């Protein structure tokens, strides 16, 4: 918030547009933010970092630009059963335009991806695999490095949805060798309305722009337009340079805390909360993968998730309830929705105790 105020009060001018002081200062901030993101995910070049409105927009960009360039009727996009709607619907929308099919890799009862089944679904028509790093419902941490290696053996590029992972675990795009990766600023303590699309330079160069407008062009005539170099080709219009500066500030903050330390502490909270919650009579945890992030979805016998959520809210405890933007997953799990407690580095064991106490009170009431 301090960074946002600083930007609005000291360097508020449009980027890449003027030789005047404020425009240059804002441009320098915006490009420095891009380098911060590059370093945070260890991209090979800042040109591989495209600023977007969020993970959702980033996936829509890839669905539209990648598929229009590389897919033809009958081609397939492979996703998993635990995807967020934002990694399902963009492929369906594009699929309708081009006659593409969506293939879905199944999960087991614990909420783990069945890698063998995923591999069986790969065909000569598979053009891209899009998979979440961490499930927002189950907390499952997918073996994305293995998936990427497997996909590359078949010459298939991979998009990683890192919306739920960059804030909880180290993400190194070069070590992973992923082709695209997306995340949202607001889930990593930055402002809303900003996000990132990482793409390997060769892919970003190979696919057409998603939107047209100012900034993204090299020359324009009424007959033909040539496009700007990366990453500007994908950043039509005025970017949210205030938001990107604040995102970079948030990333610096997370880096200063140490992502490994965050992961370690959150895992401790997860273990503690899991043990405590399992002591509640009738409570069932949905998502019990061996490798889990610090979210716990649960149901308590005879208590609707909305009732649980509403009553916990009265006690000042915020949990998510419902389908968590993953309706197909809910259907597969045979539930309408769940209650989900998510733990971040700022949560404490005392807060876990309060949550458990609250649930026990509600169980008694029912
Ligand atoms: N992917 C996952 C796994 C998510 O949990 C979310 C949001 O909850 C998204 C994508 C979409 O993020 P956004 O709404 O910030 O675009």
Coordinates of C-alpha atoms and ligand atoms in Angstrom, one line a residue:
X1 CA 0.0 0.0 0.0
X2 CA 2.9 2.3 0.7
X3 CA 4.3 1.6 -2.7
X4 CA 1.0 2.3 -4.4
X5 CA 0.8 5.7 -2.6
X6 CA 4.5 6.4 -3.4
X7 CA 3.9 5.6 -7.1
X8 CA 0.7 7.7 -7.4
X9 CA 2.3 10.7 -5.6
X10 CA 5.7 10.7 -7.2
X11 CA 5.8 8.9 -10.6
X12 CA 2.3 8.8 -11.9
X13 CA 2.7 9.0 -15.7
X14 CA 2.1 6.6 -18.5
X15 CA 5.0 4.2 -19.2
X16 CA 6.9 3.9 -22.5
X17 CA 5.2 7.0 -23.9
X18 CA 7.2 10.1 -23.1
X19 CA 10.7 11.6 -22.7
X20 CA 9.5 13.6 -19.7
X21 CA 10.8 12.8 -16.2
X22 CA 7.7 11.2 -14.8
X23 CA 7.1 8.9 -17.7
X24 CA 10.7 7.8 -17.6
X25 CA 10.6 7.2 -13.9
X26 CA 7.4 5.2 -14.2
X27 CA 8.9 3.2 -17.0
X28 CA 12.0 2.4 -15.0
X29 CA 9.8 1.2 -12.1
X30 CA 7.7 -0.9 -14.4
X31 CA 10.7 -2.6 -16.0
X32 CA 12.5 -3.0 -12.7
X33 CA 9.3 -4.8 -11.5
X34 CA 9.5 -7.1 -14.5
X35 CA 13.1 -8.0 -13.5
X36 CA 12.0 -8.7 -9.9
X37 CA 9.4 -11.1 -11.2
X38 CA 12.0 -12.6 -13.5
X39 CA 14.4 -13.2 -10.6
X40 CA 11.6 -14.5 -8.4
X41 CA 10.7 -17.3 -10.7
X42 CA 14.2 -17.5 -12.2
X43 CA 13.2 -16.9 -15.8
X44 CA 16.1 -16.7 -18.3
X45 CA 15.1 -13.2 -19.5
X46 CA 12.8 -10.4 -18.4
X47 CA 11.4 -10.5 -21.9
X48 CA 9.7 -13.8 -20.9
X49 CA 7.6 -11.9 -18.3
X50 CA 4.3 -10.6 -19.5
X51 CA 2.1 -8.6 -17.1
X52 CA -1.6 -9.4 -17.2
X53 CA -4.7 -8.9 -15.1
X54 CA -4.2 -12.2 -13.3
X55 CA -3.8 -16.0 -13.7
X56 CA -7.1 -16.2 -15.4
X57 CA -6.2 -13.7 -18.1
X58 CA -2.8 -15.3 -18.5
X59 CA -4.5 -18.7 -19.2
X60 CA -7.0 -17.1 -21.6
X61 CA -4.1 -15.5 -23.5
X62 CA -2.3 -18.8 -24.0
X63 CA -5.5 -20.6 -24.9
X64 CA -6.3 -18.1 -27.5
X65 CA -2.8 -17.3 -28.9
X66 CA -1.3 -20.8 -28.6
X67 CA -4.3 -22.7 -30.0
X68 CA -4.9 -20.3 -32.9
X69 CA -1.3 -20.8 -34.0
X70 CA -0.7 -24.5 -33.2
X71 CA -4.0 -26.3 -33.1
X72 CA -6.4 -27.5 -35.8
X73 CA -9.8 -29.3 -35.6
X74 CA -9.6 -32.5 -33.6
X75 CA -6.5 -31.5 -31.6
X76 CA -6.6 -32.0 -27.9
X77 CA -5.7 -30.1 -24.7
X78 CA -4.9 -32.3 -21.7
X79 CA -5.8 -31.0 -18.2
X80 CA -6.5 -32.7 -14.9
X81 CA -9.6 -33.4 -12.9
X82 CA -8.5 -31.0 -10.2
X83 CA -8.3 -27.8 -12.3
X84 CA -9.8 -24.5 -11.2
X85 CA -12.5 -23.2 -13.7
X86 CA -9.9 -20.8 -15.0
X87 CA -7.9 -23.7 -16.3
X88 CA -10.9 -25.4 -17.9
X89 CA -13.2 -22.8 -19.4
X90 CA -10.6 -20.9 -21.5
X91 CA -9.8 -24.2 -23.3
X92 CA -13.4 -24.9 -23.8
X93 CA -14.1 -21.5 -25.3
X94 CA -11.2 -21.7 -27.6
X95 CA -12.1 -25.4 -28.3
X96 CA -15.6 -24.4 -29.5
X97 CA -14.1 -22.0 -32.0
X98 CA -11.6 -24.5 -33.4
X99 CA -13.2 -27.9 -32.8
X100 CA -10.7 -28.9 -30.1
X101 CA -11.2 -31.5 -27.4
X102 CA -10.5 -31.4 -23.7
X103 CA -9.0 -34.5 -22.2
X104 CA -9.0 -34.9 -18.4
X105 CA -6.5 -36.9 -16.4
X106 CA -8.1 -38.6 -13.4
X107 CA -7.1 -38.5 -9.7
X108 CA -7.3 -41.2 -7.0
X109 CA -9.4 -41.1 -3.8
X110 CA -6.7 -39.2 -1.9
X111 CA -6.7 -36.5 -4.5
X112 CA -3.5 -37.4 -6.3
X113 CA -3.0 -37.2 -10.0
X114 CA -2.7 -40.6 -11.7
X115 CA 0.4 -40.1 -13.8
X116 CA 0.1 -43.4 -15.7
X117 CA -3.5 -42.4 -16.7
X118 CA -2.3 -39.0 -17.7
X119 CA 0.3 -40.5 -20.0
X120 CA -2.2 -42.9 -21.5
X121 CA -4.3 -39.9 -22.5
X122 CA -1.5 -38.4 -24.5
X123 CA -2.0 -38.9 -28.3
X124 CA -0.6 -37.5 -31.5
X125 CA -3.4 -34.9 -31.2
X126 CA -2.3 -33.6 -27.8
X127 CA -1.0 -30.1 -28.4
X128 CA -0.6 -28.8 -24.8
X129 CA -0.8 -30.0 -21.2
X130 CA -2.2 -27.5 -18.7
X131 CA -1.9 -28.5 -15.1
X132 CA -2.2 -26.8 -11.7
X133 CA 0.9 -26.9 -9.5
X134 CA -1.2 -27.0 -6.3
X135 CA -4.9 -27.7 -6.1
X136 CA -6.8 -24.9 -4.5
X137 CA -9.4 -27.5 -3.2
X138 CA -7.3 -30.5 -2.2
X139 CA -4.0 -28.9 -1.5
X140 CA -2.3 -31.6 -3.6
X141 CA 1.1 -30.6 -4.8
X142 CA 1.4 -32.2 -8.3
X143 CA 4.7 -33.7 -9.5
X144 CA 5.0 -31.0 -12.1
X145 CA 8.6 -31.7 -12.9
X146 CA 7.8 -35.3 -13.8
X147 CA 4.8 -34.2 -15.8
X148 CA 6.9 -31.7 -17.7
X149 CA 9.6 -34.3 -18.5
X150 CA 6.9 -36.8 -19.5
X151 CA 5.2 -34.2 -21.8
X152 CA 8.5 -33.2 -23.3
X153 CA 9.3 -36.8 -24.2
X154 CA 6.2 -36.5 -26.4
X155 CA 7.2 -33.0 -27.6
X156 CA 4.2 -31.4 -25.9
X157 CA 4.6 -28.0 -24.2
X158 CA 3.2 -27.6 -20.6
X159 CA 1.4 -24.7 -19.0
X160 CA 1.7 -24.6 -15.2
X161 CA -1.0 -22.9 -13.2
X162 CA 1.0 -21.6 -10.3
X163 CA -1.8 -19.4 -8.8
X164 CA -1.7 -21.5 -5.6
X165 CA 2.0 -22.3 -5.5
X166 CA 4.3 -19.3 -5.9
X167 CA 3.3 -18.0 -2.5
X168 CA 3.9 -21.3 -0.8
X169 CA 6.9 -23.0 -2.4
X170 CA 9.9 -22.3 -4.6
X171 CA 9.1 -22.0 -8.3
X172 CA 12.0 -22.0 -10.7
X173 CA 10.8 -22.0 -14.3
X174 CA 14.2 -23.0 -15.7
X175 CA 14.7 -25.9 -13.3
X176 CA 11.1 -27.0 -14.1
X177 CA 11.6 -26.4 -17.8
X178 CA 7.9 -25.4 -18.1
X179 CA 6.8 -23.7 -21.3
X180 CA 4.2 -21.3 -19.7
X181 CA 3.5 -20.5 -16.1
X182 CA 0.9 -18.2 -14.7
X183 CA 0.1 -16.6 -11.3
X184 CA -1.9 -13.8 -9.7
X185 CA -0.5 -10.9 -7.7
X186 CA -3.2 -10.8 -5.1
X187 CA -2.5 -14.4 -3.9
X188 CA 1.1 -13.5 -3.2
X189 CA 0.2 -10.4 -1.0
X190 CA 0.3 -8.0 -4.0
X191 CA -2.5 -5.8 -5.3
X192 CA -5.5 -7.2 -7.1
X193 CA -5.9 -6.9 -10.9
X194 CA -2.3 -7.8 -11.7
X195 CA -0.8 -11.1 -12.8
X196 CA 2.0 -12.7 -14.7
X197 CA 2.3 -14.9 -17.8
X198 CA 5.7 -16.5 -18.1
X199 CA 6.4 -18.0 -21.5
X200 CA 9.6 -19.3 -22.9
X201 CA 10.9 -16.8 -25.4
X202 CA 10.6 -19.2 -28.4
X203 CA 6.9 -19.8 -27.6
X204 CA 6.1 -16.2 -27.0
X205 CA 7.8 -15.3 -30.3
X206 CA 5.9 -18.0 -32.1
X207 CA 2.4 -17.1 -31.0
X208 CA 0.3 -14.1 -32.1
X209 CA -0.7 -11.2 -29.8
X210 CA -3.9 -11.7 -27.8
X211 CA -5.1 -8.1 -27.9
X212 CA -4.4 -5.2 -30.2
X213 CA -3.8 -1.6 -29.3
X214 CA -1.2 0.9 -28.2
X215 CA 2.2 -0.3 -26.9
X216 CA 2.1 -3.7 -28.6
X217 CA 2.9 -2.4 -32.1
X218 CA 6.1 -1.6 -34.0
X219 CA 4.5 0.2 -37.0
X220 CA 0.9 0.7 -37.9
X221 CA -0.6 1.6 -41.3
X222 CA -4.2 1.0 -42.3
X223 CA -3.0 -1.8 -44.5
X224 CA -0.8 -3.7 -42.0
X225 CA 0.6 -3.6 -38.5
X226 CA 3.9 -5.1 -37.3
X227 CA 4.2 -6.0 -33.7
X228 CA 6.5 -4.8 -31.0
X229 CA 9.2 -7.1 -29.5
X230 CA 8.7 -9.2 -26.4
X231 CA 7.1 -8.8 -23.9
X232 CA 5.3 -5.7 -25.2
X233 CA 3.7 -7.6 -28.0
X234 CA 1.4 -9.0 -25.3
X235 CA 0.8 -5.8 -23.3
X236 CA -1.7 -3.8 -25.4
X237 CA -2.8 -0.6 -23.8
X238 CA -1.7 1.1 -20.6
X239 CA -0.4 -1.5 -18.2
X240 CA -1.1 -1.3 -14.5
X241 CA 2.4 0.0 -13.7
X242 CA 1.4 1.0 -10.2
X243 CA 0.1 -2.5 -9.6
X244 CA 3.3 -4.1 -11.0
X245 CA 5.5 -2.0 -8.8
X246 CA 3.4 -3.1 -5.8
X247 CA 3.6 -6.7 -6.9
X248 CA 7.4 -6.4 -7.1
X249 CA 7.3 -5.0 -3.5
X250 CA 5.3 -8.0 -2.3
X251 CA 7.7 -10.4 -4.0
X252 CA 10.7 -8.6 -2.3
X253 CA 8.8 -9.0 1.0
X254 CA 8.2 -12.7 0.4
X255 CA 11.9 -13.2 -0.7
X256 CA 13.1 -11.4 2.4
X257 CA 11.0 -13.8 4.6
X258 CA 12.4 -16.7 2.6
X259 CA 10.1 -18.9 0.6
X260 CA 11.8 -22.1 2.1
X261 CA 11.1 -20.7 5.6
X262 CA 7.5 -20.0 4.6
X263 CA 7.1 -23.5 3.2
X264 CA 8.6 -25.1 6.3
X265 CA 6.4 -23.1 8.7
X266 CA 3.2 -23.6 6.7
X267 CA 3.9 -27.3 6.6
X268 CA 4.1 -27.3 10.4
X269 CA 0.8 -25.6 10.6
X270 CA -0.7 -28.1 8.1
X271 CA 0.4 -31.0 10.2
X272 CA -0.8 -29.5 13.4
X273 CA -4.2 -28.5 11.9
X274 CA -4.7 -31.9 10.3
X275 CA -4.1 -33.7 13.6
X276 CA -6.4 -31.4 15.5
X277 CA -9.2 -31.4 13.0
X278 CA -9.2 -35.2 12.7
X279 CA -10.1 -35.2 16.5
X280 CA -13.5 -33.5 15.7
X281 CA -16.2 -36.2 15.6
X282 CA -17.7 -36.7 12.1
X283 CA -15.1 -34.5 10.4
X284 CA -13.7 -35.8 7.1
X285 CA -10.8 -34.2 5.3
X286 CA -11.2 -34.0 1.5
X287 CA -7.8 -34.3 -0.1
X288 CA -5.2 -36.4 1.7
X289 CA -2.4 -36.5 -0.8
X290 CA 1.0 -37.4 0.6
X291 CA 2.5 -34.2 -0.7
X292 CA 0.1 -31.3 0.4
X293 CA 0.1 -27.6 0.7
X294 CA -1.4 -25.8 3.6
X295 CA -5.1 -25.9 2.7
X296 CA -7.5 -28.3 4.3
X297 CA -10.9 -28.9 2.8
X298 CA -13.3 -30.7 5.1
X299 CA -16.9 -31.7 5.7
X300 CA -18.6 -32.5 9.0
X301 CA -21.4 -35.1 9.0
X302 CA -24.8 -33.5 8.9
X303 CA -23.6 -29.9 8.6
X304 CA -23.8 -28.1 5.3
X305 CA -20.6 -26.3 4.4
X306 CA -22.5 -22.9 4.2
X307 CA -23.9 -23.4 7.7
X308 CA -20.4 -24.2 8.9
X309 CA -18.9 -21.2 7.1
X310 CA -21.6 -18.8 8.3
X311 CA -21.3 -19.8 11.9
X312 CA -17.5 -19.7 11.9
X313 CA -17.8 -16.3 10.4
X314 CA -19.9 -15.2 13.4
X315 CA -16.9 -16.2 15.5
X316 CA -14.6 -14.1 13.4
X317 CA -13.1 -17.0 11.5
X318 CA -12.9 -16.7 7.7
X319 CA -13.1 -20.0 5.7
X320 CA -14.1 -20.6 2.1
X321 CA -17.2 -22.6 1.4
X322 CA -18.7 -24.0 -1.7
X323 CA -17.3 -25.5 -4.9
X324 CA -14.2 -23.4 -4.9
X325 CA -14.5 -22.7 -8.7
X326 CA -13.9 -26.4 -9.3
X327 CA -17.3 -27.8 -10.0
X328 CA -16.1 -30.8 -12.0
X329 CA -13.9 -31.9 -9.1
X330 CA -16.7 -31.5 -6.7
X331 CA -18.9 -33.8 -8.9
X332 CA -16.1 -36.4 -9.0
X333 CA -15.7 -36.3 -5.2
X334 CA -19.5 -36.7 -4.9
X335 CA -20.0 -33.6 -2.8
X336 CA -21.7 -30.2 -3.4
X337 CA -19.0 -28.3 -1.7
X338 CA -16.6 -28.2 1.1
X339 CA -15.4 -25.9 3.9
X340 CA -11.8 -24.9 3.3
X341 CA -9.3 -23.5 5.8
X342 CA -6.2 -22.1 4.2
X343 CA -3.1 -21.3 6.2
X344 CA -0.5 -18.7 5.4
X345 CA 2.8 -17.8 7.0
X346 CA 1.0 -15.2 9.2
X347 CA -1.3 -17.8 10.8
X348 CA -0.5 -19.3 14.1
X349 CA -1.2 -22.6 16.0
X350 CA -3.4 -20.6 18.4
X351 CA -5.6 -19.7 15.4
X352 CA -5.8 -23.3 14.4
X353 CA -7.0 -24.1 18.0
X354 CA -9.6 -21.4 17.7
X355 CA -10.8 -22.9 14.4
X356 CA -11.1 -26.3 16.0
X357 CA -12.8 -24.9 19.1
X358 CA -15.3 -23.1 16.8
X359 CA -16.1 -26.3 14.8
X360 CA -16.6 -28.3 18.0
X361 CA -19.1 -25.6 19.2
X362 CA -21.0 -25.8 15.9
X363 CA -21.0 -29.7 16.1
X364 CA -22.5 -29.4 19.6
X365 CA -25.2 -27.0 18.3
X366 CA -26.2 -29.3 15.5
Ligands
LIG1 N1 -5.9 -21.3 -10.6 C1 -6.1 -21.6 -9.3 C2 -5.5 -23.0 -8.8 C3 -6.7 -20.8 -8.4 O1 -6.9 -21.2 -7.1 C4 -7.2 -19.6 -8.9 C5 -8.0 -18.7 -8.0 O2 -8.5 -19.0 -7.0 C6 -7.0 -19.2 -10.2 C7 -6.3 -20.1 -11.0 C8 -7.5 -18.0 -10.8 O3 -6.9 -16.9 -10.3 P1 -7.4 -15.4 -10.5 O4 -8.9 -15.4 -10.2 O5 -6.6 -14.5 -9.7 O6 -7.2 -15.1 -12.0

